[in-house]
PDB file of C-alpha atoms in Angstrom:
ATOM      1  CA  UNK A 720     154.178 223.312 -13.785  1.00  0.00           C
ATOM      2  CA  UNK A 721     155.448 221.005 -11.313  1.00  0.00           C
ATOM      3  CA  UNK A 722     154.092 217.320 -13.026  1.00  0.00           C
ATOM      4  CA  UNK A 723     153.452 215.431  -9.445  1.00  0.00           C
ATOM      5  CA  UNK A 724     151.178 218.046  -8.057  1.00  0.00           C
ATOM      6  CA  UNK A 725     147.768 218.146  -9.098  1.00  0.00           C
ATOM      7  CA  UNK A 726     145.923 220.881 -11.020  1.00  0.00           C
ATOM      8  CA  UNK A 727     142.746 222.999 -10.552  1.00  0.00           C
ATOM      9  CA  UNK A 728     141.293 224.434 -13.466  1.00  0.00           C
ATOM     10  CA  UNK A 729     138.545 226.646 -13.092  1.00  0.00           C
ATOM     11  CA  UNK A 730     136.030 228.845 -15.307  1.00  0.00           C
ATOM     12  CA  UNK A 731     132.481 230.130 -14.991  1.00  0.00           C
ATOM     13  CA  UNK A 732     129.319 230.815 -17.574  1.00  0.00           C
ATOM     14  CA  UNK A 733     127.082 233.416 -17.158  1.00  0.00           C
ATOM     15  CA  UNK A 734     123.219 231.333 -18.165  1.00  0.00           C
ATOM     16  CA  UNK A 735     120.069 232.669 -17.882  1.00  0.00           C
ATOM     17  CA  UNK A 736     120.697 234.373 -14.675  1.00  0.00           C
ATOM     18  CA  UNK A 737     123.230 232.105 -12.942  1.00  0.00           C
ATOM     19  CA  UNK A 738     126.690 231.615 -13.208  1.00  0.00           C
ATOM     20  CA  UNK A 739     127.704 228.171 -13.557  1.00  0.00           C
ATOM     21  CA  UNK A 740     131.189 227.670 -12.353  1.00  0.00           C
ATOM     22  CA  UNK A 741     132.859 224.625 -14.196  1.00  0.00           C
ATOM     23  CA  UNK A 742     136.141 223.178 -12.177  1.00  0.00           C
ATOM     24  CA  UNK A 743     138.670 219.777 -12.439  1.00  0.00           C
ATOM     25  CA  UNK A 744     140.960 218.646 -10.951  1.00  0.00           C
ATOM     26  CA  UNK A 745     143.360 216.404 -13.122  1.00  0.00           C
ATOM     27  CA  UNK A 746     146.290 214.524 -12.337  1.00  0.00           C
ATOM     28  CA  UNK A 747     149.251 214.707 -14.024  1.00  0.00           C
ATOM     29  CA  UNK A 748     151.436 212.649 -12.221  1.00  0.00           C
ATOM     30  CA  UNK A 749     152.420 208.875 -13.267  1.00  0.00           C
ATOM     31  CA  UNK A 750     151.240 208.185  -9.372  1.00  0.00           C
ATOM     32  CA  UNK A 751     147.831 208.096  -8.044  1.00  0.00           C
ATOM     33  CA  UNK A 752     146.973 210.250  -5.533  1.00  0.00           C
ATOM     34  CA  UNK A 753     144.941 209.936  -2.493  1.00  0.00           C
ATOM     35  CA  UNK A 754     142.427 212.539  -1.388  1.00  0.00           C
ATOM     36  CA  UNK A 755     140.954 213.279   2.216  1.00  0.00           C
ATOM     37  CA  UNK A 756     138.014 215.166   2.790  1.00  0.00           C
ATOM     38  CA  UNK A 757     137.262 216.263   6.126  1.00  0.00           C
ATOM     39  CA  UNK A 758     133.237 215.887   5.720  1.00  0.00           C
ATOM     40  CA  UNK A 759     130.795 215.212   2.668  1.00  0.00           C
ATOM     41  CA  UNK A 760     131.523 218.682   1.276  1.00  0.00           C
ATOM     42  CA  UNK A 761     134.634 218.291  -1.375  1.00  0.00           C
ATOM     43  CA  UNK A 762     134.540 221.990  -2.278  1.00  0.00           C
ATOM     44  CA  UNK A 763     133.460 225.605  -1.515  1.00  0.00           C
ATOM     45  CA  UNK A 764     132.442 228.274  -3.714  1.00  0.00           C
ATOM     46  CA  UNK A 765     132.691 232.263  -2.445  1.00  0.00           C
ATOM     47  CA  UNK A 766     131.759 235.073  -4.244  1.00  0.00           C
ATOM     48  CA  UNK A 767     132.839 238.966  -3.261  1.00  0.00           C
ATOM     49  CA  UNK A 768     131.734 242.153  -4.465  1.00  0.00           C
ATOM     50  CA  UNK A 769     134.438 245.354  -6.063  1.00  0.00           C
ATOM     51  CA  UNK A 770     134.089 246.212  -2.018  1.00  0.00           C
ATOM     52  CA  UNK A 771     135.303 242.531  -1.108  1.00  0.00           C
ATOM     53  CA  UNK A 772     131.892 241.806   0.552  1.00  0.00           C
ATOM     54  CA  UNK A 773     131.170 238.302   0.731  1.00  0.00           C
ATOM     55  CA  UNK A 774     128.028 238.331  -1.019  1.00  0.00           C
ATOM     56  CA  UNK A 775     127.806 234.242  -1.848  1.00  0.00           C
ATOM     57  CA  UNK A 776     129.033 231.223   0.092  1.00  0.00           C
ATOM     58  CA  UNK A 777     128.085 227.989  -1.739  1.00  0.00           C
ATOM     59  CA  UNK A 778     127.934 225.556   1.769  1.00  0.00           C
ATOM     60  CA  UNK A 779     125.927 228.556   3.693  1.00  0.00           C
ATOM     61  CA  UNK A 780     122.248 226.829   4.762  1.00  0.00           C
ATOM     62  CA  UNK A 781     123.790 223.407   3.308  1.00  0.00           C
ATOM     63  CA  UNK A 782     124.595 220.464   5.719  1.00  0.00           C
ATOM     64  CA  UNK A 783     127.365 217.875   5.424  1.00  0.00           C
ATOM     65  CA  UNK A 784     128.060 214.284   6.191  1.00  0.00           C
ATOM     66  CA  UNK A 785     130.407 214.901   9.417  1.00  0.00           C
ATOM     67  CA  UNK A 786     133.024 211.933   8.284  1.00  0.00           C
ATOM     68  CA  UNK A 787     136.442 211.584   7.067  1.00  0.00           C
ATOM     69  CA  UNK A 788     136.098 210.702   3.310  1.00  0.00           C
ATOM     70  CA  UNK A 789     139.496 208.991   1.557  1.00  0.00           C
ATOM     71  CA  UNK A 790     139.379 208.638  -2.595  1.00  0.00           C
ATOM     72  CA  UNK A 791     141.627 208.743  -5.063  1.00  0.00           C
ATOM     73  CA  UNK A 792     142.375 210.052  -8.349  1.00  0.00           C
ATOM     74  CA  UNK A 793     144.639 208.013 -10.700  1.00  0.00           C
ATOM     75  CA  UNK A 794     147.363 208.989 -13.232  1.00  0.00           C
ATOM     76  CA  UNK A 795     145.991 211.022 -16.134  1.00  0.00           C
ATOM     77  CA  UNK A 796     142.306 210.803 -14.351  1.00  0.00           C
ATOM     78  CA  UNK A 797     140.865 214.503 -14.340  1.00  0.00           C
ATOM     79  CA  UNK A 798     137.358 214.742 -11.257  1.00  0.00           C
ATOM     80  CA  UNK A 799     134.962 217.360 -12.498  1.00  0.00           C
ATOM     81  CA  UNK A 800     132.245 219.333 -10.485  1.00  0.00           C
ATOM     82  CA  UNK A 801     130.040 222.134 -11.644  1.00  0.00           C
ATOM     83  CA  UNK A 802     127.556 224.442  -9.375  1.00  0.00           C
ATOM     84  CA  UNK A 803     125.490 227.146 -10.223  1.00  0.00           C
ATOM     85  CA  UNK A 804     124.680 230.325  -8.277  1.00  0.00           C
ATOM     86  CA  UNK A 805     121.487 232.120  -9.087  1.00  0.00           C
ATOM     87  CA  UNK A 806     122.199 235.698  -9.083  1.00  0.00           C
ATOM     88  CA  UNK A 807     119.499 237.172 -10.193  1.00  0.00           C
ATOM     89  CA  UNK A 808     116.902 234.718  -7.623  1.00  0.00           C
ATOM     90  CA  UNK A 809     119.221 236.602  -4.789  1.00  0.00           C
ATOM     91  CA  UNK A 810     119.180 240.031  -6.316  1.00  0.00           C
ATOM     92  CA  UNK A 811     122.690 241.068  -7.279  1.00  0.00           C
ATOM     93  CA  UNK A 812     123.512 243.602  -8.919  1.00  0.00           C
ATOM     94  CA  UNK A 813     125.373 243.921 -12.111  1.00  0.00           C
ATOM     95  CA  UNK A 814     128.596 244.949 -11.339  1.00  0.00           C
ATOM     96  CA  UNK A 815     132.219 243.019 -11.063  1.00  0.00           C
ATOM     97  CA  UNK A 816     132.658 239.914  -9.113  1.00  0.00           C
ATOM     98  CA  UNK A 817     135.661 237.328  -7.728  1.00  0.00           C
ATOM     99  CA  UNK A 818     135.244 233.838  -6.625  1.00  0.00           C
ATOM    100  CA  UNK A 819     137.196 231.800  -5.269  1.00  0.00           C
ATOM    101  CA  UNK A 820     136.659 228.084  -5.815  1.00  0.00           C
ATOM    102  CA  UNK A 821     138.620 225.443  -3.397  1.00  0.00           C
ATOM    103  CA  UNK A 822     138.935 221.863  -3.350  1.00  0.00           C
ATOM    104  CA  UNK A 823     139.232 220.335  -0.221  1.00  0.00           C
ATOM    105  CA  UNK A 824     140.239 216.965  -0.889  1.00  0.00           C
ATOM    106  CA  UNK A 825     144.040 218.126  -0.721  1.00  0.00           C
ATOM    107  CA  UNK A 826     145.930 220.066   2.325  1.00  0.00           C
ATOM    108  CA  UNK A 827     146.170 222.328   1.971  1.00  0.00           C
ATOM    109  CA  UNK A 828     143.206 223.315  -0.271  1.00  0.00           C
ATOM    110  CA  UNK A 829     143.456 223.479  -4.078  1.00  0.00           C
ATOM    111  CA  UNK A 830     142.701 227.018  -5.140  1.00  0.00           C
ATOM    112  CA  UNK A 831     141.353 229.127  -8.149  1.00  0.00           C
ATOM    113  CA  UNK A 832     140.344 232.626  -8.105  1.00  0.00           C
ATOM    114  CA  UNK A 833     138.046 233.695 -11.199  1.00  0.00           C
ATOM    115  CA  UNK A 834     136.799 237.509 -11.698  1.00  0.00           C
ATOM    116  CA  UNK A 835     133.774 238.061 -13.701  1.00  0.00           C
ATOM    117  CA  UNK A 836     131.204 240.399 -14.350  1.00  0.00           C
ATOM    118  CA  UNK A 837     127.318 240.261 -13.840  1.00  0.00           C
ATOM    119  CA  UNK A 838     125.623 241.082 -16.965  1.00  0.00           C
ATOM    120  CA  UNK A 839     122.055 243.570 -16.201  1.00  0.00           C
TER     121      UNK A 839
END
């Protein structure tokens, strides 16, 4: 693990018909990093089938502040987000999944795929 990069963890819940997918980003560093985000979104969610059909975008129908956002995050400081995706409101079937989460405060993006299942 290279100590002045930062880290993405990433993991998802499967509750009462959603998946709620849990990420941080933490800071190991003993330097504070800055963070630029192109627009108000800081992250994007997608979601593929087994057949690698994109089957979820989390910004698709959303709409974003169009301005350059600058933040930091400090040694030791760990940002954490959390969305939810209501699968069974959409209609998916059960059946495996992969998502892949990225932050976009960083370039190039932070990065974390996650494969799950979808229960029936």
């Amino acid at each position: 693990m290279d100590k002045d990069k930062l880290i993405l963890h990433a993991s998802q819940e499967v509750k009462e018909g959603s998946i709620i997918f849990v990420f941080t980003i933490h800071n190991p560093s003993d330097k504070g990093k800055k963070l630029v985000f192109k627009s108000g979104k800081k992250y994007e969610i997608t979601v593929r089938d087994s057949g690698g059909k994109e089957v979820y975008r989390y910004s698709k129908g959303k709409m974003f502040t169009q301005a350059i956002e600058e933040s930091s995050i400090q040694p030791g400081e760990t940002l954490s987000y959390q969305e939810a995706w209501n699968y069974l409101k959409e209609g998916f079937p059960t059946g495996n999944y992969k998502a892949v989460i990225e932050f976009l405060g960083t370039d190039p993006p932070l990065k974390a795929d996650l494969k799950f299942s979808l229960p029936e």
